[in-house]
Amino acid sequence: MNENGNKQGQLQIELPQDVAQGEYANFAIITHSSSDFIVDFARVLPGVPKAQVKSRVILAPEHAKRLLGALQENIMRYEHEFGPIKIPNKESRTIAPFGVGQGEA
């Protein structure tokens, strides 16, 4: 233990209130260079032809691979508890989660 009463090597994570609210994103764009992976999370809305990036995360390749593994593990746990996550087949889906330009007032 250290002088703060924490176990050695234990990381404390602080979650500020404004970040804890989260940002809804239903679209992600992933690009990379030799040294970084960049993940832009965007929100696509019906009838709006322009998606707005809400958050950008820049990762080292090693961390991107760790994130991939963590997502795979958590998806397996989720599907074990709640059943398979269904993704529409290629013929019936669009890039966005819904057709763009079909919104109504």
Tab-separated table of N, CA and C in Angstrom:
chain	number	residue	atom	x	y	z
A	1	MET	N	0.841	-1.186	0.000
A	1	MET	CA	0.000	0.000	0.000
A	1	MET	C	0.883	1.245	0.000
A	2	ASN	N	0.366	2.294	-0.654
A	2	ASN	CA	1.099	3.553	-0.621
A	2	ASN	C	0.468	4.487	0.411
A	3	GLU	N	0.951	5.727	0.475
A	3	GLU	CA	0.468	6.636	1.509
A	3	GLU	C	-0.996	7.035	1.325
A	4	ASN	N	-1.583	6.823	0.131
A	4	ASN	CA	-2.991	7.135	-0.105
A	4	ASN	C	-3.910	5.957	0.211
A	5	GLY	N	-3.342	4.833	0.667
A	5	GLY	CA	-4.141	3.670	0.996
A	5	GLY	C	-4.493	2.813	-0.208
A	6	ASN	N	-3.868	3.082	-1.363
A	6	ASN	CA	-4.125	2.298	-2.565
A	6	ASN	C	-3.117	1.170	-2.691
A	7	LYS	N	-3.547	0.060	-3.265
A	7	LYS	CA	-2.618	-1.023	-3.533
A	7	LYS	C	-1.619	-0.560	-4.579
A	8	GLN	N	-0.383	-1.008	-4.469
A	8	GLN	CA	0.647	-0.654	-5.429
A	8	GLN	C	0.227	-1.114	-6.830
A	9	GLY	N	0.406	-0.252	-7.815
A	9	GLY	CA	0.107	-0.590	-9.195
A	9	GLY	C	-1.362	-0.467	-9.566
A	10	GLN	N	-2.233	-0.122	-8.617
A	10	GLN	CA	-3.647	0.019	-8.913
A	10	GLN	C	-3.906	1.424	-9.455
A	11	LEU	N	-4.579	1.495	-10.583
A	11	LEU	CA	-4.865	2.776	-11.233
A	11	LEU	C	-6.236	3.268	-10.824
A	12	GLN	N	-6.315	4.515	-10.418
A	12	GLN	CA	-7.598	5.128	-10.119
A	12	GLN	C	-8.077	5.865	-11.359
A	13	ILE	N	-9.334	5.681	-11.710
A	13	ILE	CA	-9.919	6.324	-12.875
A	13	ILE	C	-10.907	7.375	-12.399
A	14	GLU	N	-10.754	8.596	-12.888
A	14	GLU	CA	-11.676	9.672	-12.555
A	14	GLU	C	-12.611	9.881	-13.738
A	15	LEU	N	-13.899	9.968	-13.478
A	15	LEU	CA	-14.898	10.180	-14.506
A	15	LEU	C	-15.618	11.493	-14.228
A	16	PRO	N	-15.178	12.576	-14.889
A	16	PRO	CA	-15.836	13.870	-14.663
A	16	PRO	C	-17.316	13.817	-15.065
A	17	GLN	N	-18.132	14.600	-14.399
A	17	GLN	CA	-19.579	14.584	-14.625
A	17	GLN	C	-19.940	14.849	-16.086
A	18	ASP	N	-19.287	15.807	-16.738
A	18	ASP	CA	-19.641	16.125	-18.123
A	18	ASP	C	-19.291	14.971	-19.073
A	19	VAL	N	-18.272	14.219	-18.770
A	19	VAL	CA	-17.900	13.062	-19.589
A	19	VAL	C	-18.800	11.876	-19.267
A	20	ALA	N	-19.231	11.762	-18.016
A	20	ALA	CA	-20.072	10.647	-17.585
A	20	ALA	C	-21.405	10.621	-18.319
A	21	GLN	N	-21.862	11.756	-18.798
A	21	GLN	CA	-23.120	11.818	-19.544
A	21	GLN	C	-23.010	11.084	-20.884
A	22	GLY	N	-21.810	10.998	-21.424
A	22	GLY	CA	-21.587	10.289	-22.677
A	22	GLY	C	-22.065	11.073	-23.893
A	23	GLU	N	-21.718	10.573	-25.053
A	23	GLU	CA	-22.155	11.111	-26.333
A	23	GLU	C	-22.721	9.957	-27.131
A	24	TYR	N	-23.916	10.108	-27.663
A	24	TYR	CA	-24.504	9.063	-28.492
A	24	TYR	C	-23.865	9.118	-29.874
A	25	ALA	N	-23.410	7.973	-30.356
A	25	ALA	CA	-22.855	7.864	-31.707
A	25	ALA	C	-23.417	6.594	-32.335
A	26	ASN	N	-23.818	6.689	-33.601
A	26	ASN	CA	-24.326	5.523	-34.308
A	26	ASN	C	-23.550	5.269	-35.600
A	27	PHE	N	-22.358	5.849	-35.672
A	27	PHE	CA	-21.522	5.715	-36.852
A	27	PHE	C	-20.071	5.939	-36.423
A	28	ALA	N	-19.164	5.137	-36.931
A	28	ALA	CA	-17.745	5.307	-36.605
A	28	ALA	C	-16.922	5.226	-37.877
A	29	ILE	N	-15.901	6.044	-37.957
A	29	ILE	CA	-14.970	6.054	-39.079
A	29	ILE	C	-13.595	5.776	-38.495
A	30	ILE	N	-12.917	4.767	-39.023
A	30	ILE	CA	-11.603	4.396	-38.501
A	30	ILE	C	-10.562	4.596	-39.599
A	31	THR	N	-9.522	5.338	-39.288
A	31	THR	CA	-8.391	5.522	-40.197
A	31	THR	C	-7.114	5.223	-39.411
A	32	HIS	N	-6.014	5.070	-40.140
A	32	HIS	CA	-4.757	4.784	-39.448
A	32	HIS	C	-3.567	5.288	-40.247
A	33	SER	N	-2.487	5.481	-39.522
A	33	SER	CA	-1.177	5.759	-40.109
A	33	SER	C	-0.247	4.684	-39.567
A	34	SER	N	1.030	4.830	-39.817
A	34	SER	CA	1.972	3.833	-39.304
A	34	SER	C	2.088	3.889	-37.783
A	35	SER	N	1.680	5.000	-37.175
A	35	SER	CA	1.869	5.143	-35.732
A	35	SER	C	0.584	5.304	-34.926
A	36	ASP	N	-0.564	5.524	-35.581
A	36	ASP	CA	-1.794	5.792	-34.846
A	36	ASP	C	-3.012	5.200	-35.533
A	37	PHE	N	-4.016	4.877	-34.737
A	37	PHE	CA	-5.360	4.583	-35.222
A	37	PHE	C	-6.231	5.735	-34.748
A	38	ILE	N	-7.071	6.247	-35.636
A	38	ILE	CA	-7.966	7.347	-35.293
A	38	ILE	C	-9.392	6.849	-35.469
A	39	VAL	N	-10.179	6.961	-34.407
A	39	VAL	CA	-11.574	6.543	-34.451
A	39	VAL	C	-12.433	7.782	-34.211
A	40	ASP	N	-13.201	8.158	-35.230
A	40	ASP	CA	-14.145	9.266	-35.113
A	40	ASP	C	-15.533	8.683	-34.908
A	41	PHE	N	-16.191	9.095	-33.838
A	41	PHE	CA	-17.552	8.667	-33.549
A	41	PHE	C	-18.488	9.797	-33.944
A	42	ALA	N	-19.482	9.467	-34.785
A	42	ALA	CA	-20.392	10.475	-35.302
A	42	ALA	C	-21.833	10.095	-35.022
A	43	ARG	N	-22.697	11.076	-35.208
A	43	ARG	CA	-24.128	10.868	-35.060
A	43	ARG	C	-24.781	11.192	-36.395
A	44	VAL	N	-25.472	10.187	-36.954
A	44	VAL	CA	-26.205	10.355	-38.204
A	44	VAL	C	-27.675	10.448	-37.847
A	45	LEU	N	-28.349	11.479	-38.355
A	45	LEU	CA	-29.764	11.665	-38.062
A	45	LEU	C	-30.588	11.516	-39.334
A	46	PRO	N	-31.812	11.010	-39.219
A	46	PRO	CA	-32.656	10.835	-40.395
A	46	PRO	C	-32.931	12.173	-41.071
A	47	GLY	N	-32.831	12.175	-42.393
A	47	GLY	CA	-33.127	13.374	-43.156
A	47	GLY	C	-32.047	14.429	-43.133
A	48	VAL	N	-30.950	14.161	-42.441
A	48	VAL	CA	-29.851	15.129	-42.375
A	48	VAL	C	-28.674	14.530	-43.126
A	49	PRO	N	-28.278	15.143	-44.257
A	49	PRO	CA	-27.237	14.549	-45.090
A	49	PRO	C	-25.823	14.698	-44.551
A	50	LYS	N	-25.660	15.376	-43.421
A	50	LYS	CA	-24.327	15.624	-42.871
A	50	LYS	C	-24.233	15.031	-41.470
A	51	ALA	N	-23.253	14.160	-41.260
A	51	ALA	CA	-23.025	13.578	-39.935
A	51	ALA	C	-22.021	14.439	-39.182
A	52	GLN	N	-22.254	14.624	-37.904
A	52	GLN	CA	-21.351	15.427	-37.089
A	52	GLN	C	-20.525	14.525	-36.188
A	53	VAL	N	-19.186	14.682	-36.257
A	53	VAL	CA	-18.303	13.924	-35.368
A	53	VAL	C	-18.484	14.474	-33.959
A	54	LYS	N	-18.758	13.561	-33.023
A	54	LYS	CA	-18.981	13.945	-31.633
A	54	LYS	C	-17.768	13.691	-30.756
A	55	SER	N	-16.906	12.750	-31.192
A	55	SER	CA	-15.732	12.423	-30.391
A	55	SER	C	-14.675	11.789	-31.280
A	56	ARG	N	-13.424	12.071	-30.997
A	56	ARG	CA	-12.294	11.466	-31.715
A	56	ARG	C	-11.374	10.840	-30.683
A	57	VAL	N	-11.014	9.579	-30.939
A	57	VAL	CA	-10.083	8.877	-30.060
A	57	VAL	C	-8.887	8.465	-30.905
A	58	ILE	N	-7.698	8.792	-30.435
A	58	ILE	CA	-6.462	8.453	-31.131
A	58	ILE	C	-5.723	7.420	-30.288
A	59	LEU	N	-5.396	6.282	-30.922
A	59	LEU	CA	-4.791	5.158	-30.209
A	59	LEU	C	-3.497	4.731	-30.868
A	60	ALA	N	-2.537	4.299	-30.062
A	60	ALA	CA	-1.354	3.621	-30.589
A	60	ALA	C	-1.820	2.267	-31.122
A	61	PRO	N	-1.142	1.703	-32.128
A	61	PRO	CA	-1.564	0.411	-32.674
A	61	PRO	C	-1.736	-0.679	-31.608
A	62	GLU	N	-0.851	-0.707	-30.623
A	62	GLU	CA	-0.953	-1.718	-29.565
A	62	GLU	C	-2.246	-1.555	-28.768
A	63	HIS	N	-2.623	-0.310	-28.497
A	63	HIS	CA	-3.850	-0.062	-27.742
A	63	HIS	C	-5.083	-0.349	-28.592
A	64	ALA	N	-4.999	-0.092	-29.897
A	64	ALA	CA	-6.111	-0.421	-30.789
A	64	ALA	C	-6.363	-1.928	-30.775
A	65	LYS	N	-5.285	-2.706	-30.792
A	65	LYS	CA	-5.439	-4.165	-30.761
A	65	LYS	C	-5.994	-4.627	-29.421
A	66	ARG	N	-5.574	-3.994	-28.332
A	66	ARG	CA	-6.127	-4.322	-27.010
A	66	ARG	C	-7.624	-3.972	-26.959
A	67	LEU	N	-7.986	-2.845	-27.553
A	67	LEU	CA	-9.391	-2.449	-27.597
A	67	LEU	C	-10.205	-3.464	-28.389
A	68	LEU	N	-9.677	-3.918	-29.518
A	68	LEU	CA	-10.344	-4.945	-30.316
A	68	LEU	C	-10.601	-6.194	-29.469
A	69	GLY	N	-9.602	-6.640	-28.745
A	69	GLY	CA	-9.756	-7.818	-27.895
A	69	GLY	C	-10.784	-7.600	-26.797
A	70	ALA	N	-10.763	-6.418	-26.185
A	70	ALA	CA	-11.721	-6.119	-25.120
A	70	ALA	C	-13.146	-6.059	-25.663
A	71	LEU	N	-13.320	-5.485	-26.849
A	71	LEU	CA	-14.645	-5.449	-27.468
A	71	LEU	C	-15.130	-6.856	-27.797
A	72	GLN	N	-14.248	-7.683	-28.361
A	72	GLN	CA	-14.630	-9.061	-28.683
A	72	GLN	C	-15.068	-9.808	-27.429
A	73	GLU	N	-14.308	-9.669	-26.359
A	73	GLU	CA	-14.638	-10.352	-25.113
A	73	GLU	C	-15.979	-9.873	-24.557
A	74	ASN	N	-16.202	-8.561	-24.593
A	74	ASN	CA	-17.445	-8.023	-24.059
A	74	ASN	C	-18.648	-8.361	-24.929
A	75	ILE	N	-18.463	-8.429	-26.230
A	75	ILE	CA	-19.562	-8.847	-27.111
A	75	ILE	C	-19.913	-10.301	-26.837
A	76	MET	N	-18.916	-11.147	-26.631
A	76	MET	CA	-19.188	-12.555	-26.290
A	76	MET	C	-19.988	-12.643	-24.988
A	77	ARG	N	-19.598	-11.876	-23.980
A	77	ARG	CA	-20.323	-11.873	-22.703
A	77	ARG	C	-21.762	-11.386	-22.891
A	78	TYR	N	-21.918	-10.301	-23.653
A	78	TYR	CA	-23.245	-9.742	-23.916
A	78	TYR	C	-24.140	-10.778	-24.586
A	79	GLU	N	-23.619	-11.430	-25.652
A	79	GLU	CA	-24.415	-12.403	-26.384
A	79	GLU	C	-24.718	-13.636	-25.545
A	80	HIS	N	-23.837	-13.979	-24.653
A	80	HIS	CA	-24.101	-15.103	-23.743
A	80	HIS	C	-25.279	-14.770	-22.827
A	81	GLU	N	-25.346	-13.518	-22.389
A	81	GLU	CA	-26.397	-13.106	-21.463
A	81	GLU	C	-27.709	-12.739	-22.164
A	82	PHE	N	-27.625	-12.044	-23.319
A	82	PHE	CA	-28.821	-11.490	-23.949
A	82	PHE	C	-29.162	-12.102	-25.316
A	83	GLY	N	-28.305	-12.962	-25.825
A	83	GLY	CA	-28.544	-13.552	-27.140
A	83	GLY	C	-27.756	-12.833	-28.223
A	84	PRO	N	-27.726	-13.424	-29.420
A	84	PRO	CA	-26.914	-12.878	-30.509
A	84	PRO	C	-27.331	-11.459	-30.920
A	85	ILE	N	-26.357	-10.665	-31.248
A	85	ILE	CA	-26.596	-9.341	-31.820
A	85	ILE	C	-26.774	-9.559	-33.318
A	86	LYS	N	-27.908	-9.133	-33.842
A	86	LYS	CA	-28.197	-9.348	-35.257
A	86	LYS	C	-27.796	-8.124	-36.065
A	87	ILE	N	-27.096	-8.369	-37.161
A	87	ILE	CA	-26.706	-7.312	-38.093
A	87	ILE	C	-27.394	-7.624	-39.414
A	88	PRO	N	-28.132	-6.656	-39.996
A	88	PRO	CA	-28.811	-6.914	-41.267
A	88	PRO	C	-27.814	-7.342	-42.344
A	89	ASN	N	-28.294	-8.151	-43.289
A	89	ASN	CA	-27.399	-8.581	-44.364
A	89	ASN	C	-27.040	-7.401	-45.263
A	90	LYS	N	-26.001	-7.550	-46.064
A	90	LYS	CA	-25.465	-6.460	-46.884
A	90	LYS	C	-26.486	-5.885	-47.850
A	91	GLU	N	-27.374	-6.708	-48.399
A	91	GLU	CA	-28.319	-6.241	-49.394
A	91	GLU	C	-29.339	-5.264	-48.810
A	92	SER	N	-29.676	-5.420	-47.541
A	92	SER	CA	-30.743	-4.604	-46.971
A	92	SER	C	-30.237	-3.462	-46.095
A	93	ARG	N	-28.949	-3.305	-45.956
A	93	ARG	CA	-28.470	-2.250	-45.074
A	93	ARG	C	-27.828	-1.112	-45.865
A	94	THR	N	-27.767	0.026	-45.228
A	94	THR	CA	-27.057	1.186	-45.761
A	94	THR	C	-25.852	1.415	-44.872
A	95	ILE	N	-25.007	2.351	-45.247
A	95	ILE	CA	-23.861	2.680	-44.401
A	95	ILE	C	-24.353	3.223	-43.078
A	96	ALA	N	-25.352	4.106	-43.152
A	96	ALA	CA	-25.940	4.645	-41.943
A	96	ALA	C	-26.942	3.643	-41.370
A	97	PRO	N	-27.297	3.780	-40.110
A	97	PRO	CA	-28.227	2.837	-39.519
A	97	PRO	C	-29.648	2.979	-40.056
A	98	PHE	N	-29.911	4.003	-40.854
A	98	PHE	CA	-31.200	4.178	-41.486
A	98	PHE	C	-30.977	4.953	-42.767
A	99	GLY	N	-31.937	4.929	-43.670
A	99	GLY	CA	-31.800	5.646	-44.933
A	99	GLY	C	-31.685	7.134	-44.713
A	100	VAL	N	-30.806	7.792	-45.428
A	100	VAL	CA	-30.632	9.243	-45.309
A	100	VAL	C	-31.550	9.906	-46.311
A	101	GLY	N	-32.125	11.026	-45.934
A	101	GLY	CA	-32.949	11.809	-46.848
A	101	GLY	C	-34.404	11.385	-46.860
A	102	GLN	N	-34.846	10.606	-45.888
A	102	GLN	CA	-36.219	10.155	-45.870
A	102	GLN	C	-36.951	10.630	-44.620
A	103	GLY	N	-36.427	11.673	-43.994
A	103	GLY	CA	-37.057	12.172	-42.794
A	103	GLY	C	-38.317	12.942	-43.124
A	104	GLU	N	-39.207	13.039	-42.142
A	104	GLU	CA	-40.440	13.782	-42.299
A	104	GLU	C	-40.561	14.773	-41.161
A	105	ALA	N	-41.292	15.853	-41.435
A	105	ALA	CA	-41.504	16.872	-40.418
A	105	ALA	C	-42.628	16.481	-39.497
